Amino acid sequence: MVASSFRLKVQRLESRCLFELSWGQGQQLAAVLDCPALLAERYQAWQRIYLSFYKTAMPRVAVLQPDASPPALRGWSMASGAIAPNQIDWHAKLLEAETRLLQEFHRWLRSAELFDIRAAIAQASHQLATSAHLQTHGGITVFLTCTPLELARFPWEAWEIGADFAATGTIRLVRSPLTIRQHTAPSRPQRRARILAILGDDTGLNFQTDCEAIRSLSAVAEVTFVGWQPGQTVVEVKEGIRRAIAHPQGWDILFFAGHSNETLTTGGELAVAPHMSIAIHDIAPQLNRARALGLQVAIFNSCKGLSIAESLISLGFSQVVVMREPVHNRVAQEFLVQFLRQLADYKDIHESVLAACQVLRFEKNLTYPSAYLLPSLFCHPGAELFRLTHGNWGQRLRQWLPTRLEAIALTTCITLSLIPAVQDALLNGRTATQAVYRNLTGQVPAASPPPIALIQIDAESISRDGITQIHPIDRAYLARLVQRLHELDADLVGIDVVLDTPQPGDEMLGSAVQQAVGEDQMWLLFAAILDVNGELGVSDATQIASLDWSLQGYIDADPYYVMLPFVGDDCRRSCPFAYLLALTHAAHGELEPEGLPHLSLEASGMQGTSDRRDLRTRLLAAVYPQMPRSQSLSAIWRSRLPWISYWAYEWGGQHWLEPIIDFSIPPDRVYTRVPAWQLLDPSQSPPMDLSQQIALIAAGSDDRTAIAPGSPDRFPAPLALRYWQRQHWLTGGESLAYMTQHLTTQRLVVPVPHLWMVGLAAVVAKATVVGLKGHQRRPHLNGKRWARYVGLGLAIATLALGLLSLQLFISAELLFPWLLPAVLFWAYVLPTLRSSHD
């Protein structure tokens, strides 16, 4: 079996270096060679010139303190000695020093003593490249351990181990510390990658590019920023960082930007705020906790990170990326941009480091000379190289699943959206709000003669006319009303009284009806109720009217919704009262008199025959061909309830997509209220034009009539009506008048079901939560301020949507539920904002 990994330990023993190579099942090689003093001299010369170039030749970045001029290097330690004048060509000198250093370094590594070691690695690389393992292995990995620290500063990544042997396979050289006390991190959880970015002391630095580069991973990872905010104490800063590292959701990548330095005993230290630092040793418990929760990778875009990397790998981290030398702010940013670009392309961390270094070496070398020699990747020997994953559908779906609190809120809102009493209460409040909104915004319909003249048999009418037969209403009294409407030349009269059983006075009422029809072709529409066999209304037994020359429609309807025929219903067998009344009114306005069916009492007598078509059938037959030429007829004809409305009501009493009665319109814009006594009084001038209006006879609100409390024809008045007229009861006649007005004016407000909007709100809320969790907080905003800004923005957006829904109700005739979806949205979002606030 071909070995795919080697351990190479390089240890300096006084003036000599010991190379120990081990691999496979106990195989090992060793070599000892001198540590050339010339190599150390050339490294020190390169380091001095490198620091001089980046401290003098590179333009300074803006600093926060006007009176301070710190170098734009991400570390405290600077080379000693005076800085040479700026007129020196530091770029050329640095390239020369780099070349001399690498020449001496490669000469030393090509020593004869290392031949066997290099040959063993190259041979394994060649064998692996030509074997069947080529498709499943990325090449040979050499784990390099250097001790002491001075030896580790050399640019070992530039060692081309197999160059002398024409090795055909890839040889990866990664670093590993001498001491490793913990096993590597557990298998990565199946989740979207999470990145914690710690922004340290920014004195003399600019983290804007770092933040933008980290944010570029938002499409494939959740990113959270934490760091020092002005006004925080040392304890607050450190505790905030500790809490963030040990977050119970865990992290996959830990990123640090700022000043750092090597230390001998504390594993390195990080500058987390001006004059504040924290040692790796101080946050070791939190790091261990994060590692146990899946933290694998640490990236320190700061200076002199060798001891930091070794201490973290010793703690069990999988991979750590550091800069071995002081690094200029711009170099650090350029490396980070290139590195994260490769990582976002789903390359592993070693490929990403190498690709970023290649860009610095071949594309940016004139701008940032020697920068490619700085980055180093440390790996735990037992770890798999980290790479971001595309994620499967299961992973993507899991982040959208509701939490326990979200599930409770969602279940509660769904339940409430399916309870008819709750829906009625919400609709009542909404129409009242619409009434107030109409009034405040001046969108009340113009005060023109309404299409309905509502003739109410109210308490005063009963008292004045001395009516003793109230339940059922005195037919003789109805006859007087019909006669009076005949005298006033009414063309269309609706009677909201079910005349299905014989009563005293039927003959008088029948005579009045026949006289009005026979003499002036008055159209009458009688109320009926639905039965399994059809409509129950006027009948031959009462001898009041015949369906050959009169109409009837059923009044069975919810008083707060507009009853319409269902899709596919031709309205011949049964038809809603208000719908038929509006259609007849439109036919009278649009068709010529000769185009309407002729009303002839002699044609049918009172009995009618089964083979003769009734008036409703003839009316529909006359209207249908005229629809293409009449917008109003066509609009009313097309007003139908979808079958989903039928199924929703049958299964759960839900009024899905059933137009509501818009009580936000004042009653005096819908109908002219005429007490019956006033209509019958010859001395009173009727406040209506019956040649243009529909006369609707209906009962008024009176405790002694059939519409007393508990009667099916009296209902609590919606809050909107109480706003307009302070009335406490809604009668069936008023409800029918609203329905008829809505149909004649084509004012049909369709409500979007609460359940649908709750579902949509849940999706939008969850998307917002996912977005907030993945949102990269701006470094200059602390958590509380960010939460306030986001919360304020969402509150404004919620109110804006509420106002928009109020306007759409009027302009687009759509009722979008707002309250319940808004409550659900905030039930989702508030916990996330609170956690950000904390």
PDB file of N, CA, C and O in Angstrom, residues 454-463 465 467 469-470 473-474 477-479 481 495-497 673-677 679-680 696-702 704-707 731:
ATOM      1  N   LEU A 454     -84.210  51.828   0.558  1.00  0.00           N
ATOM      2  CA  LEU A 454     -84.543  50.793   1.551  1.00  0.00           C
ATOM      3  C   LEU A 454     -85.769  51.250   2.339  1.00  0.00           C
ATOM      4  O   LEU A 454     -85.690  52.168   3.158  1.00  0.00           O
ATOM      5  N   ILE A 455     -86.887  50.595   2.076  1.00  0.00           N
ATOM      6  CA  ILE A 455     -88.144  50.934   2.741  1.00  0.00           C
ATOM      7  C   ILE A 455     -88.296  50.015   3.932  1.00  0.00           C
ATOM      8  O   ILE A 455     -88.518  48.799   3.780  1.00  0.00           O
ATOM      9  N   GLN A 456     -88.138  50.546   5.126  1.00  0.00           N
ATOM     10  CA  GLN A 456     -88.101  49.747   6.346  1.00  0.00           C
ATOM     11  C   GLN A 456     -89.422  49.841   7.117  1.00  0.00           C
ATOM     12  O   GLN A 456     -89.924  50.940   7.388  1.00  0.00           O
ATOM     13  N   ILE A 457     -89.931  48.672   7.437  1.00  0.00           N
ATOM     14  CA  ILE A 457     -91.105  48.602   8.316  1.00  0.00           C
ATOM     15  C   ILE A 457     -90.567  48.617   9.741  1.00  0.00           C
ATOM     16  O   ILE A 457     -90.310  47.580  10.352  1.00  0.00           O
ATOM     17  N   ASP A 458     -90.374  49.798  10.268  1.00  0.00           N
ATOM     18  CA  ASP A 458     -89.723  49.938  11.567  1.00  0.00           C
ATOM     19  C   ASP A 458     -90.751  50.151  12.669  1.00  0.00           C
ATOM     20  O   ASP A 458     -91.973  50.091  12.452  1.00  0.00           O
ATOM     21  N   ALA A 459     -90.267  50.391  13.865  1.00  0.00           N
ATOM     22  CA  ALA A 459     -91.147  50.519  15.024  1.00  0.00           C
ATOM     23  C   ALA A 459     -92.108  51.687  14.867  1.00  0.00           C
ATOM     24  O   ALA A 459     -93.304  51.590  15.216  1.00  0.00           O
ATOM     25  N   GLU A 460     -91.638  52.812  14.348  1.00  0.00           N
ATOM     26  CA  GLU A 460     -92.506  53.968  14.191  1.00  0.00           C
ATOM     27  C   GLU A 460     -93.593  53.706  13.164  1.00  0.00           C
ATOM     28  O   GLU A 460     -94.753  54.132  13.338  1.00  0.00           O
ATOM     29  N   SER A 461     -93.248  52.982  12.085  1.00  0.00           N
ATOM     30  CA  SER A 461     -94.255  52.661  11.070  1.00  0.00           C
ATOM     31  C   SER A 461     -95.330  51.761  11.656  1.00  0.00           C
ATOM     32  O   SER A 461     -96.537  51.950  11.407  1.00  0.00           O
ATOM     33  N   ILE A 462     -94.923  50.771  12.434  1.00  0.00           N
ATOM     34  CA  ILE A 462     -95.894  49.873  13.059  1.00  0.00           C
ATOM     35  C   ILE A 462     -96.810  50.651  13.998  1.00  0.00           C
ATOM     36  O   ILE A 462     -98.025  50.445  14.049  1.00  0.00           O
ATOM     37  N   SER A 463     -96.249  51.581  14.738  1.00  0.00           N
ATOM     38  CA  SER A 463     -97.032  52.353  15.698  1.00  0.00           C
ATOM     39  C   SER A 463     -97.990  53.323  14.994  1.00  0.00           C
ATOM     40  O   SER A 463     -99.176  53.419  15.338  1.00  0.00           O
ATOM     41  N   ASP A 465     -99.238  53.262  11.915  1.00  0.00           N
ATOM     42  CA  ASP A 465    -100.284  52.650  11.089  1.00  0.00           C
ATOM     43  C   ASP A 465    -101.120  51.648  11.856  1.00  0.00           C
ATOM     44  O   ASP A 465    -102.011  51.015  11.271  1.00  0.00           O
ATOM     45  N   ILE A 467    -100.485  48.676  13.096  1.00  0.00           N
ATOM     46  CA  ILE A 467    -100.376  47.291  12.638  1.00  0.00           C
ATOM     47  C   ILE A 467    -100.452  46.367  13.846  1.00  0.00           C
ATOM     48  O   ILE A 467     -99.693  46.517  14.811  1.00  0.00           O
ATOM     49  N   GLN A 469    -100.931  42.761  13.246  1.00  0.00           N
ATOM     50  CA  GLN A 469    -100.363  41.495  12.782  1.00  0.00           C
ATOM     51  C   GLN A 469     -98.901  41.752  12.387  1.00  0.00           C
ATOM     52  O   GLN A 469     -98.607  42.307  11.326  1.00  0.00           O
ATOM     53  N   ILE A 470     -98.018  41.362  13.310  1.00  0.00           N
ATOM     54  CA  ILE A 470     -96.601  41.682  13.114  1.00  0.00           C
ATOM     55  C   ILE A 470     -95.800  40.457  12.685  1.00  0.00           C
ATOM     56  O   ILE A 470     -94.901  40.549  11.849  1.00  0.00           O
ATOM     57  N   ILE A 473     -95.763  39.457   9.055  1.00  0.00           N
ATOM     58  CA  ILE A 473     -96.205  40.821   8.818  1.00  0.00           C
ATOM     59  C   ILE A 473     -97.546  40.828   8.093  1.00  0.00           C
ATOM     60  O   ILE A 473     -97.834  39.959   7.261  1.00  0.00           O
ATOM     61  N   ASP A 474     -98.353  41.787   8.384  1.00  0.00           N
ATOM     62  CA  ASP A 474     -99.683  41.939   7.789  1.00  0.00           C
ATOM     63  C   ASP A 474     -99.548  42.080   6.266  1.00  0.00           C
ATOM     64  O   ASP A 474     -98.909  42.989   5.766  1.00  0.00           O
ATOM     65  N   TYR A 477    -100.795  45.261   4.763  1.00  0.00           N
ATOM     66  CA  TYR A 477     -99.851  46.380   4.869  1.00  0.00           C
ATOM     67  C   TYR A 477     -98.844  46.333   3.724  1.00  0.00           C
ATOM     68  O   TYR A 477     -98.501  47.367   3.137  1.00  0.00           O
ATOM     69  N   LEU A 478     -98.362  45.121   3.395  1.00  0.00           N
ATOM     70  CA  LEU A 478     -97.470  44.986   2.251  1.00  0.00           C
ATOM     71  C   LEU A 478     -98.165  45.437   0.970  1.00  0.00           C
ATOM     72  O   LEU A 478     -97.553  46.040   0.087  1.00  0.00           O
ATOM     73  N   ALA A 479     -99.481  45.122   0.864  1.00  0.00           N
ATOM     74  CA  ALA A 479    -100.229  45.519  -0.325  1.00  0.00           C
ATOM     75  C   ALA A 479    -100.252  47.044  -0.451  1.00  0.00           C
ATOM     76  O   ALA A 479    -100.123  47.598  -1.555  1.00  0.00           O
ATOM     77  N   LEU A 481     -98.002  49.109   0.593  1.00  0.00           N
ATOM     78  CA  LEU A 481     -96.664  49.555   0.173  1.00  0.00           C
ATOM     79  C   LEU A 481     -96.475  49.345  -1.323  1.00  0.00           C
ATOM     80  O   LEU A 481     -95.918  50.206  -2.030  1.00  0.00           O
ATOM     81  N   ILE A 495     -88.903  42.519  -2.421  1.00  0.00           N
ATOM     82  CA  ILE A 495     -89.656  42.330  -1.176  1.00  0.00           C
ATOM     83  C   ILE A 495     -88.932  41.282  -0.343  1.00  0.00           C
ATOM     84  O   ILE A 495     -88.918  40.088  -0.680  1.00  0.00           O
ATOM     85  N   ASP A 496     -88.283  41.763   0.732  1.00  0.00           N
ATOM     86  CA  ASP A 496     -87.510  40.870   1.610  1.00  0.00           C
ATOM     87  C   ASP A 496     -88.426  40.261   2.662  1.00  0.00           C
ATOM     88  O   ASP A 496     -88.229  40.432   3.868  1.00  0.00           O
ATOM     89  N   VAL A 497     -89.471  39.577   2.193  1.00  0.00           N
ATOM     90  CA  VAL A 497     -90.404  38.860   3.065  1.00  0.00           C
ATOM     91  C   VAL A 497     -90.713  37.537   2.377  1.00  0.00           C
ATOM     92  O   VAL A 497     -91.069  37.520   1.191  1.00  0.00           O
ATOM     93  N   ARG A 673     -82.516  55.474   3.264  1.00  0.00           N
ATOM     94  CA  ARG A 673     -83.386  54.863   4.267  1.00  0.00           C
ATOM     95  C   ARG A 673     -84.737  55.606   4.268  1.00  0.00           C
ATOM     96  O   ARG A 673     -84.801  56.818   4.507  1.00  0.00           O
ATOM     97  N   VAL A 674     -85.815  54.849   4.010  1.00  0.00           N
ATOM     98  CA  VAL A 674     -87.166  55.433   3.965  1.00  0.00           C
ATOM     99  C   VAL A 674     -88.068  54.638   4.898  1.00  0.00           C
ATOM    100  O   VAL A 674     -88.349  53.468   4.627  1.00  0.00           O
ATOM    101  N   PRO A 675     -88.509  55.215   6.012  1.00  0.00           N
ATOM    102  CA  PRO A 675     -89.463  54.499   6.865  1.00  0.00           C
ATOM    103  C   PRO A 675     -90.763  54.237   6.089  1.00  0.00           C
ATOM    104  O   PRO A 675     -91.205  55.060   5.263  1.00  0.00           O
ATOM    105  N   ALA A 676     -91.372  53.123   6.335  1.00  0.00           N
ATOM    106  CA  ALA A 676     -92.594  52.764   5.604  1.00  0.00           C
ATOM    107  C   ALA A 676     -93.694  53.792   5.809  1.00  0.00           C
ATOM    108  O   ALA A 676     -94.460  54.106   4.880  1.00  0.00           O
ATOM    109  N   TRP A 677     -93.783  54.346   7.019  1.00  0.00           N
ATOM    110  CA  TRP A 677     -94.840  55.321   7.275  1.00  0.00           C
ATOM    111  C   TRP A 677     -94.667  56.563   6.414  1.00  0.00           C
ATOM    112  O   TRP A 677     -95.641  57.173   5.960  1.00  0.00           O
ATOM    113  N   LEU A 679     -93.272  56.640   3.420  1.00  0.00           N
ATOM    114  CA  LEU A 679     -93.657  56.316   2.052  1.00  0.00           C
ATOM    115  C   LEU A 679     -95.175  56.389   1.868  1.00  0.00           C
ATOM    116  O   LEU A 679     -95.666  56.861   0.834  1.00  0.00           O
ATOM    117  N   LEU A 680     -95.932  55.941   2.882  1.00  0.00           N
ATOM    118  CA  LEU A 680     -97.390  55.885   2.765  1.00  0.00           C
ATOM    119  C   LEU A 680     -98.054  57.230   3.024  1.00  0.00           C
ATOM    120  O   LEU A 680     -99.238  57.402   2.725  1.00  0.00           O
ATOM    121  N   LEU A 696     -86.480  48.471  -2.151  1.00  0.00           N
ATOM    122  CA  LEU A 696     -86.339  47.226  -1.384  1.00  0.00           C
ATOM    123  C   LEU A 696     -87.159  47.330  -0.110  1.00  0.00           C
ATOM    124  O   LEU A 696     -86.850  48.145   0.772  1.00  0.00           O
ATOM    125  N   ILE A 697     -88.232  46.548  -0.019  1.00  0.00           N
ATOM    126  CA  ILE A 697     -89.083  46.525   1.169  1.00  0.00           C
ATOM    127  C   ILE A 697     -88.513  45.490   2.131  1.00  0.00           C
ATOM    128  O   ILE A 697     -88.323  44.320   1.771  1.00  0.00           O
ATOM    129  N   ALA A 698     -88.245  45.895   3.347  1.00  0.00           N
ATOM    130  CA  ALA A 698     -87.670  44.991   4.337  1.00  0.00           C
ATOM    131  C   ALA A 698     -88.085  45.435   5.721  1.00  0.00           C
ATOM    132  O   ALA A 698     -88.528  46.576   5.932  1.00  0.00           O
ATOM    133  N   ALA A 699     -87.942  44.528   6.663  1.00  0.00           N
ATOM    134  CA  ALA A 699     -88.261  44.836   8.053  1.00  0.00           C
ATOM    135  C   ALA A 699     -87.170  45.702   8.652  1.00  0.00           C
ATOM    136  O   ALA A 699     -85.986  45.606   8.286  1.00  0.00           O
ATOM    137  N   GLY A 700     -87.568  46.565   9.579  1.00  0.00           N
ATOM    138  CA  GLY A 700     -86.607  47.355  10.322  1.00  0.00           C
ATOM    139  C   GLY A 700     -86.356  46.736  11.682  1.00  0.00           C
ATOM    140  O   GLY A 700     -86.863  45.659  12.013  1.00  0.00           O
ATOM    141  N   SER A 701     -85.585  47.402  12.472  1.00  0.00           N
ATOM    142  CA  SER A 701     -85.239  46.882  13.785  1.00  0.00           C
ATOM    143  C   SER A 701     -86.309  47.279  14.792  1.00  0.00           C
ATOM    144  O   SER A 701     -86.525  48.462  15.049  1.00  0.00           O
ATOM    145  N   ASP A 702     -86.973  46.266  15.321  1.00  0.00           N
ATOM    146  CA  ASP A 702     -88.017  46.526  16.306  1.00  0.00           C
ATOM    147  C   ASP A 702     -88.152  45.299  17.189  1.00  0.00           C
ATOM    148  O   ASP A 702     -88.228  44.168  16.697  1.00  0.00           O
ATOM    149  N   ARG A 704     -90.583  44.108  18.738  1.00  0.00           N
ATOM    150  CA  ARG A 704     -91.846  43.380  18.688  1.00  0.00           C
ATOM    151  C   ARG A 704     -92.006  42.549  17.425  1.00  0.00           C
ATOM    152  O   ARG A 704     -92.942  41.771  17.313  1.00  0.00           O
ATOM    153  N   THR A 705     -91.125  42.753  16.456  1.00  0.00           N
ATOM    154  CA  THR A 705     -91.286  42.082  15.168  1.00  0.00           C
ATOM    155  C   THR A 705     -90.505  40.783  15.140  1.00  0.00           C
ATOM    156  O   THR A 705     -89.846  40.376  16.093  1.00  0.00           O
ATOM    157  N   ALA A 706     -90.519  40.178  13.989  1.00  0.00           N
ATOM    158  CA  ALA A 706     -89.803  38.922  13.799  1.00  0.00           C
ATOM    159  C   ALA A 706     -88.298  39.113  13.805  1.00  0.00           C
ATOM    160  O   ALA A 706     -87.555  38.142  13.751  1.00  0.00           O
ATOM    161  N   ILE A 707     -87.891  40.348  13.869  1.00  0.00           N
ATOM    162  CA  ILE A 707     -86.447  40.596  13.897  1.00  0.00           C
ATOM    163  C   ILE A 707     -86.010  41.059  15.279  1.00  0.00           C
ATOM    164  O   ILE A 707     -85.052  41.793  15.435  1.00  0.00           O
ATOM    165  N   THR A 731     -79.907  44.765  10.200  1.00  0.00           N
ATOM    166  CA  THR A 731     -81.041  43.959   9.742  1.00  0.00           C
ATOM    167  C   THR A 731     -80.682  43.241   8.448  1.00  0.00           C
ATOM    168  O   THR A 731     -79.741  43.623   7.732  1.00  0.00           O
TER     169      THR A 731
END
